[in-house]
Amino acid sequence: MRTFGKANKLEHVLYDVRGPVLEEATRMEERGMRILKLNIGNPAPFGFNAPEEVIQDMRDNIVNSQGYSDSRGIFAARKAIMQYAQIKKIPGVTMKDIYTGNGASELIQLSLHALLNDGDEVLVPSPDYPLWTACVNLAGGKAVHYICDEQSEWYPDIKDIESKITPKTKALVIINPNNPTGALYPQEILEQLVDVARRHELILFSDEIYDRLVMDGLEHIATASLAPDLFCVTFSGLSKSHMACGFRVGWMILSGNKEIAKDYMAGIDMLSNMRLCSNVPGQSIIQTALGGYQSVNEYIIPGGRVYEQREFVYKALNDIPGISAVKPKAAFYIFPKIDTKKFNILDDQQFALDFLREKRVLIIPGKGFNWKEPDHFRVVYLPRIEILEDACQSLKDFLSTYKQR
Ligand code: PLP
């Protein structure tokens, strides 16, 4: 019998939006239970709003946004992104090097589809934002995971990367700031990553969607700014910095050595044309969103919600016997470690399911981020402190008696 489909390629990916733990949470909700969802980086349900002027701008522009636009995006949006690229010191970006997308997600998928032939390998971090692994595999490639080292602030392990490069390796994916660890990579780490790509002639994909959610006075450095001689694709958007996930506004910027990527760029262009364009009302707010006063800055300084919630969750989790976590520097995730021996944990999905069933709190096991050991989970710390306090207390109570077997 002929069978159809390729979903098997996506097994174990996208755990934050699907998978057994989420399915169980949905069943529990259908039975009338209230679940505290710490599973997805979606600020709106937790009382974060897009800036008023951005919403106003979309309202004003909606009448004029009815037609398809240029497949790369409207002029004003790309101009604003180009200026943003200049601020981030990404060299040589022209209007033709910018593509808007229905979120960065669409462009991550598009950029990998345009690049990969069957069996091509792409170096993807572990833990990762699992869309990357899914998109590489779906495009016919093979995601090869390199380790990010918890002992070193979750920075990529350069030796591990080097050891995994083969003649089939085409690209290196960098997620900075990182989801799920909240790490921010300093210049020397980025330079080492760029150097690996340089020596092995790899394309650099840099996912920088959290670049404006950096705390502690630290500065985000665009990978592409350090690699003018390499071909780089930088991804960003408004979902996180402008708390506007639902508007689906993202972009990618091509930069560096475009000479080597003429064929690739032609493929990107074709795929971009095939989807006609990204949603035009979404594009219409980019200029307003990127210019001038950035309200997100108020969330990430002492007294701001994201900052204070991070302070709270970091301390509260580390106070739980058997849990330890590196302090995140950016974004709104923390990726704590569980003492698996203490709790006899062999299966992190089972741990997440047991915690969900007993305490009605939804977290995502490390497995969902292509982390091989059963010893981590991710917490989204977007809820207010009172709610995070309940969640951490629930975890503490749960673990005070938990033994997996
Ligand atoms: N990249 C990373 C690292 C993310 O965490 C996310 C969303 O959570 C995305 C990309 C996708 O963002 P968008 O809403 O622009 O599709």
Coordinates of C-alpha atoms and ligand atoms in Angstrom, one line a residue:
M1 CA 0.0 0.0 0.0
R2 CA 1.3 3.5 -0.9
T3 CA 1.4 5.8 2.1
F4 CA 1.8 9.6 2.0
G5 CA 3.4 12.3 4.1
K6 CA 6.7 13.4 5.6
A7 CA 5.7 14.3 9.1
N8 CA 8.1 11.7 10.4
K9 CA 10.9 14.1 9.5
L10 CA 9.4 16.5 12.1
E11 CA 9.3 14.1 14.9
H12 CA 10.2 15.5 18.3
V13 CA 10.3 19.1 17.1
L14 CA 8.3 22.1 17.9
Y15 CA 7.5 20.9 21.4
D16 CA 6.6 24.4 22.5
V17 CA 3.6 24.5 20.2
R18 CA 2.8 20.8 19.8
G19 CA 3.7 17.3 21.1
P20 CA 2.5 15.0 24.0
V21 CA 2.9 17.5 26.9
L22 CA 0.9 20.2 25.1
E23 CA -1.7 17.7 24.0
E24 CA -2.2 16.5 27.6
A25 CA -2.5 20.2 28.7
T26 CA -5.2 20.7 26.0
R27 CA -7.1 17.6 27.2
M28 CA -7.0 18.9 30.7
E29 CA -8.3 22.3 29.6
E30 CA -11.1 20.6 27.8
R31 CA -12.0 18.9 31.0
G32 CA -12.3 22.4 32.6
M33 CA -9.0 22.6 34.4
R34 CA -7.0 25.9 34.4
I35 CA -3.4 25.4 33.2
L36 CA -0.6 27.8 33.8
K37 CA 1.2 27.8 30.5
L38 CA 4.9 28.5 30.7
N39 CA 5.5 26.9 27.3
I40 CA 5.6 29.6 24.6
G41 CA 7.2 32.9 24.1
N42 CA 4.0 34.8 23.4
P43 CA 3.9 38.0 25.5
A44 CA 0.3 39.1 24.7
P45 CA -1.6 36.7 27.1
F46 CA 0.6 37.9 30.0
G47 CA -0.5 41.6 29.7
F48 CA 2.3 42.8 27.3
N49 CA 0.9 45.0 24.5
A50 CA 2.3 46.2 21.3
P51 CA 3.2 50.0 21.5
E52 CA 0.0 52.1 20.9
E53 CA 1.6 54.0 18.0
V54 CA 2.3 50.7 16.2
I55 CA -1.3 49.6 16.6
Q56 CA -2.5 53.0 15.5
D57 CA -0.2 52.8 12.4
M58 CA -1.6 49.5 11.4
R59 CA -5.2 50.8 11.8
D60 CA -4.3 53.8 9.6
N61 CA -2.6 51.7 7.0
I62 CA -5.0 48.9 6.6
V63 CA -7.1 50.5 3.8
N64 CA -4.0 51.0 1.7
S65 CA -2.7 47.5 2.4
Q66 CA -5.2 45.4 0.4
G67 CA -3.0 44.5 -2.6
Y68 CA 0.0 42.3 -2.9
S69 CA 3.3 44.3 -2.4
D70 CA 6.7 43.8 -4.0
S71 CA 7.6 40.3 -2.9
R72 CA 10.5 41.5 -0.8
G73 CA 8.3 44.0 0.9
I74 CA 7.2 47.6 0.7
F75 CA 9.8 50.3 0.2
A76 CA 9.3 52.1 3.6
A77 CA 9.6 48.8 5.6
R78 CA 12.8 47.7 3.8
K79 CA 14.3 51.2 4.1
A80 CA 13.7 51.1 7.8
I81 CA 15.3 47.6 8.1
M82 CA 18.2 48.8 6.0
Q83 CA 18.8 51.7 8.4
Y84 CA 18.5 49.3 11.3
A85 CA 21.2 47.1 9.6
Q86 CA 23.4 50.2 9.4
I87 CA 23.0 50.9 13.1
K88 CA 23.9 47.2 13.7
K89 CA 27.0 47.7 11.5
I90 CA 26.0 45.0 9.0
P91 CA 28.0 46.0 6.0
G92 CA 26.9 46.5 2.4
V93 CA 23.1 45.9 2.7
T94 CA 21.1 47.2 -0.2
M95 CA 17.3 47.4 -0.5
K96 CA 17.5 44.2 -2.6
D97 CA 19.1 42.3 0.3
I98 CA 16.1 42.6 2.6
Y99 CA 13.1 40.4 2.6
T100 CA 10.0 40.8 4.9
G101 CA 8.2 37.7 6.0
N102 CA 5.2 36.4 7.9
G103 CA 7.4 36.3 11.0
A104 CA 11.0 35.2 10.9
S105 CA 9.7 31.7 10.9
E106 CA 8.6 31.8 7.3
L107 CA 12.0 33.2 6.2
I108 CA 13.9 30.6 8.2
Q109 CA 12.0 27.9 6.3
L110 CA 12.4 29.7 3.0
S111 CA 16.1 30.3 3.4
L112 CA 16.8 26.6 4.1
H113 CA 14.6 25.4 1.3
A114 CA 16.5 27.5 -1.1
L115 CA 19.9 26.2 0.1
L116 CA 19.8 22.6 0.9
N117 CA 20.1 19.6 -1.4
D118 CA 19.4 16.1 0.0
G119 CA 21.9 15.1 2.6
D120 CA 23.5 18.6 3.1
E121 CA 24.3 19.2 6.7
V122 CA 23.7 22.3 8.8
L123 CA 25.2 22.9 12.2
V124 CA 22.4 23.8 14.6
P125 CA 22.9 24.5 18.4
S126 CA 21.8 22.1 21.1
P127 CA 19.7 23.2 22.8
D128 CA 18.0 25.0 19.9
Y129 CA 14.9 26.8 18.9
P130 CA 13.5 23.7 17.3
L131 CA 12.1 25.4 14.2
W132 CA 15.7 25.4 12.9
T133 CA 16.1 21.6 13.2
A134 CA 12.6 21.0 11.7
C135 CA 13.3 23.3 8.7
V136 CA 16.7 21.8 8.0
N137 CA 15.2 18.3 8.0
L138 CA 12.1 19.2 6.1
A139 CA 14.2 20.8 3.3
G140 CA 16.0 17.4 2.9
G141 CA 19.1 18.4 4.9
K142 CA 20.4 16.9 8.1
A143 CA 20.6 19.0 11.3
V144 CA 23.8 18.2 13.1
H145 CA 23.7 19.5 16.7
Y146 CA 26.6 21.2 18.3
I147 CA 26.7 21.6 22.1
C148 CA 26.2 24.9 23.9
D149 CA 28.1 24.6 27.2
E150 CA 26.2 25.3 30.4
Q151 CA 29.4 25.6 32.3
S152 CA 30.5 28.5 30.1
E153 CA 27.3 30.6 30.2
W154 CA 25.7 28.4 27.6
Y155 CA 28.2 29.6 24.9
P156 CA 28.7 27.4 21.8
D157 CA 31.5 24.8 22.2
I158 CA 33.8 25.8 19.3
K159 CA 35.7 22.5 19.5
D160 CA 32.5 20.5 19.3
I161 CA 31.5 22.5 16.2
E162 CA 34.8 21.9 14.5
S163 CA 34.6 18.2 15.2
K164 CA 31.2 17.9 13.5
I165 CA 32.1 19.6 10.2
T166 CA 32.2 17.3 7.2
P167 CA 32.4 18.0 3.4
K168 CA 28.6 18.1 3.4
T169 CA 28.4 20.9 6.0
K170 CA 26.9 24.0 4.3
A171 CA 26.0 26.4 7.1
L172 CA 26.3 27.3 10.7
V173 CA 23.2 28.4 12.7
I174 CA 23.7 30.9 15.5
I175 CA 20.8 31.8 17.8
N176 CA 21.9 35.0 19.7
P177 CA 20.4 36.0 22.0
N178 CA 19.4 32.4 22.6
N179 CA 16.2 30.6 23.0
P180 CA 15.9 28.5 25.2
T181 CA 19.0 29.5 27.4
G182 CA 18.7 33.3 27.4
A183 CA 22.4 33.5 26.6
L184 CA 24.0 36.5 25.0
Y185 CA 27.3 35.8 23.1
P186 CA 30.2 38.3 23.6
Q187 CA 32.3 39.5 20.7
E188 CA 35.1 37.0 21.3
I189 CA 32.7 34.0 21.0
L190 CA 31.1 35.5 17.9
E191 CA 34.5 36.0 16.4
Q192 CA 35.4 32.4 17.0
L193 CA 32.2 31.3 15.4
V194 CA 32.8 33.5 12.4
D195 CA 36.4 32.2 12.2
V196 CA 35.1 28.6 12.0
A197 CA 32.7 29.6 9.2
R198 CA 35.5 31.4 7.4
R199 CA 37.9 28.5 7.5
H200 CA 35.3 25.9 6.4
E201 CA 33.5 28.2 3.9
L202 CA 30.2 28.0 5.6
I203 CA 27.2 30.3 5.3
L204 CA 26.2 31.9 8.5
F205 CA 22.6 32.0 9.6
S206 CA 22.2 34.4 12.6
D207 CA 18.8 34.4 14.4
E208 CA 18.7 37.7 16.2
I209 CA 15.0 38.0 17.0
Y210 CA 15.7 38.8 20.7
D211 CA 18.4 41.4 19.9
R212 CA 16.5 44.3 21.6
L213 CA 15.7 42.3 24.8
V214 CA 19.2 42.4 26.3
M215 CA 19.6 43.1 30.0
D216 CA 22.3 44.2 32.4
G217 CA 23.5 47.0 30.2
L218 CA 25.1 44.5 27.8
E219 CA 25.2 45.1 24.0
H220 CA 24.0 42.8 21.3
I221 CA 26.5 42.4 18.4
A222 CA 25.2 41.3 15.0
T223 CA 27.2 38.3 13.8
A224 CA 27.2 39.8 10.2
S225 CA 29.0 42.9 11.5
L226 CA 32.0 40.7 12.2
A227 CA 31.9 38.8 8.9
P228 CA 32.0 41.2 6.0
D229 CA 33.8 38.6 3.9
L230 CA 31.3 35.8 4.5
F231 CA 27.8 35.3 3.3
C232 CA 25.4 35.9 6.2
V233 CA 21.7 35.8 6.6
T234 CA 20.4 37.7 9.7
F235 CA 16.9 37.1 10.9
S236 CA 14.8 39.4 13.1
G237 CA 11.3 40.8 13.5
L238 CA 8.8 42.6 15.7
S239 CA 7.3 39.5 17.5
K240 CA 9.4 39.8 20.6
S241 CA 10.8 43.4 20.7
H242 CA 7.4 44.9 20.0
M243 CA 5.4 42.2 21.8
A244 CA 3.5 41.7 18.5
C245 CA 3.8 38.0 17.8
G246 CA 0.3 37.8 16.2
F247 CA 1.1 40.5 13.6
R248 CA 3.5 38.1 12.0
V249 CA 6.2 40.6 11.1
G250 CA 9.7 39.4 10.4
W251 CA 12.6 40.0 8.0
M252 CA 15.9 38.7 6.8
I253 CA 19.0 40.6 5.7
L254 CA 21.5 39.2 3.3
S255 CA 25.0 40.6 3.7
G256 CA 28.7 40.0 3.1
N257 CA 30.2 38.0 0.2
K258 CA 27.3 37.9 -2.2
E259 CA 29.5 36.9 -5.1
I260 CA 29.7 33.3 -3.8
A261 CA 25.9 33.1 -3.3
K262 CA 24.5 34.3 -6.6
D263 CA 22.7 31.0 -7.2
Y264 CA 21.5 30.8 -3.7
M265 CA 20.2 34.4 -3.8
A266 CA 18.3 33.6 -7.1
G267 CA 16.7 30.6 -5.3
I268 CA 15.7 32.9 -2.4
D269 CA 14.2 35.3 -4.8
M270 CA 12.2 32.6 -6.6
L271 CA 10.8 31.2 -3.3
S272 CA 10.0 34.7 -2.2
N273 CA 8.1 35.3 -5.4
M274 CA 6.3 32.0 -5.1
R275 CA 4.7 33.2 -1.8
L276 CA 3.9 36.5 -3.5
C277 CA 4.6 38.7 -0.4
S278 CA 4.3 38.8 3.3
N279 CA 1.2 40.3 4.9
V280 CA 1.1 44.0 3.9
P281 CA -0.6 45.5 7.0
G282 CA 2.3 43.9 9.0
Q283 CA 4.9 45.5 6.8
S284 CA 3.3 48.9 7.1
I285 CA 4.2 49.2 10.8
I286 CA 7.9 48.4 10.5
Q287 CA 9.0 51.9 10.0
T288 CA 7.1 53.3 13.0
A289 CA 8.2 50.3 15.1
L290 CA 11.9 50.6 14.4
G291 CA 12.2 54.4 14.6
G292 CA 12.7 56.6 17.6
Y293 CA 11.6 55.7 21.2
Q294 CA 11.7 52.0 21.9
S295 CA 9.2 51.1 24.7
V296 CA 10.7 47.7 25.1
N297 CA 13.7 49.3 26.8
E298 CA 11.5 50.0 29.8
Y299 CA 10.8 46.3 30.3
I300 CA 14.5 45.3 30.5
I301 CA 15.9 47.7 33.1
P302 CA 15.7 47.4 36.9
G303 CA 12.0 48.0 37.8
G304 CA 10.9 46.8 34.3
R305 CA 8.7 43.7 34.1
V306 CA 11.0 41.4 32.1
Y307 CA 14.0 42.4 34.2
E308 CA 12.3 41.9 37.6
Q309 CA 10.6 38.7 36.5
R310 CA 14.0 37.3 35.4
E311 CA 15.5 38.3 38.8
F312 CA 12.7 36.6 40.6
V313 CA 12.6 33.3 38.6
Y314 CA 16.3 32.9 38.6
K315 CA 16.5 33.1 42.3
A316 CA 13.3 31.1 43.0
L317 CA 14.4 28.2 40.7
N318 CA 17.9 28.1 42.2
D319 CA 16.3 28.0 45.7
I320 CA 14.6 24.7 44.9
P321 CA 16.7 21.7 46.0
G322 CA 17.9 19.8 42.9
I323 CA 17.4 22.6 40.5
S324 CA 20.1 25.0 39.2
A325 CA 20.0 27.6 36.5
V326 CA 22.4 29.9 34.7
K327 CA 21.2 33.5 34.8
P328 CA 19.8 34.5 31.4
K329 CA 21.1 37.8 30.0
A330 CA 18.4 38.3 27.3
A331 CA 15.0 37.2 26.0
F332 CA 12.5 35.8 28.5
Y333 CA 13.5 32.2 28.9
I334 CA 15.4 30.2 31.5
F335 CA 16.7 26.6 30.9
P336 CA 17.2 25.1 34.4
K337 CA 19.0 21.8 35.1
I338 CA 17.4 19.1 37.2
D339 CA 19.4 16.7 39.3
T340 CA 18.3 13.6 37.6
K341 CA 19.9 11.3 40.1
K342 CA 18.1 12.9 43.0
F343 CA 14.7 12.4 41.4
N344 CA 15.6 9.3 39.4
I345 CA 14.6 11.0 36.2
L346 CA 15.3 9.0 33.0
D347 CA 12.7 10.7 30.8
D348 CA 12.2 14.5 30.8
Q349 CA 8.9 14.3 28.9
Q350 CA 7.6 12.1 31.7
F351 CA 8.8 14.6 34.3
A352 CA 6.9 17.4 32.4
L353 CA 3.8 15.3 32.2
D354 CA 3.9 14.3 35.8
F355 CA 4.3 17.9 36.9
L356 CA 1.5 19.1 34.6
R357 CA -0.9 16.5 35.8
E358 CA -0.2 17.1 39.5
K359 CA 0.3 20.9 39.5
R360 CA -1.3 22.1 36.3
V361 CA 1.7 24.0 35.2
L362 CA 3.0 23.5 31.6
I363 CA 6.7 23.5 31.0
I364 CA 8.6 22.1 28.0
P365 CA 11.2 19.4 28.6
G366 CA 14.7 19.8 27.2
K367 CA 14.0 17.2 24.6
G368 CA 11.8 19.7 22.9
F369 CA 14.9 21.8 22.2
N370 CA 16.9 18.9 20.8
W371 CA 18.8 18.5 24.1
K372 CA 19.8 14.9 24.4
E373 CA 20.0 14.4 28.2
P374 CA 16.8 14.2 30.3
D375 CA 18.1 16.9 32.7
H376 CA 16.7 20.2 31.5
F377 CA 13.4 22.1 31.0
R378 CA 12.5 25.5 29.8
V379 CA 10.4 28.1 31.6
V380 CA 9.0 31.2 29.9
Y381 CA 9.1 33.9 32.5
L382 CA 6.6 36.3 30.9
P383 CA 3.9 36.0 33.6
R384 CA 3.8 38.5 36.5
I385 CA 5.8 37.7 39.6
E386 CA 2.8 36.6 41.6
I387 CA 2.1 33.9 39.0
L388 CA 5.7 32.9 38.7
E389 CA 5.8 32.6 42.5
D390 CA 3.0 30.1 42.4
A391 CA 4.6 28.2 39.6
C392 CA 8.0 28.0 41.4
Q393 CA 6.3 27.0 44.7
S394 CA 4.3 24.3 42.8
L395 CA 7.6 23.0 41.4
K396 CA 9.2 23.0 44.8
D397 CA 6.3 21.1 46.3
F398 CA 6.1 18.7 43.5
L399 CA 9.8 17.9 43.6
S400 CA 9.8 17.5 47.4
T401 CA 8.3 14.0 46.9
Y402 CA 9.0 13.2 43.3
K403 CA 10.8 10.1 42.2
Q404 CA 10.3 9.0 38.6
R405 CA 10.4 5.3 39.3
Ligands
PLP1 N1 13.7 32.5 16.3 C1 13.6 32.3 17.6 C2 14.9 32.1 18.3 C3 12.4 32.3 18.3 O1 12.4 32.1 19.6 C4 11.2 32.5 17.5 C5 9.9 32.5 18.2 O2 9.8 32.1 19.4 C6 11.3 32.8 16.2 C7 12.5 32.8 15.6 C8 10.1 33.0 15.3 O3 9.6 34.3 15.4 P1 8.5 34.9 14.5 O4 7.3 35.2 15.4 O5 9.1 36.1 13.9 O6 8.1 33.9 13.5

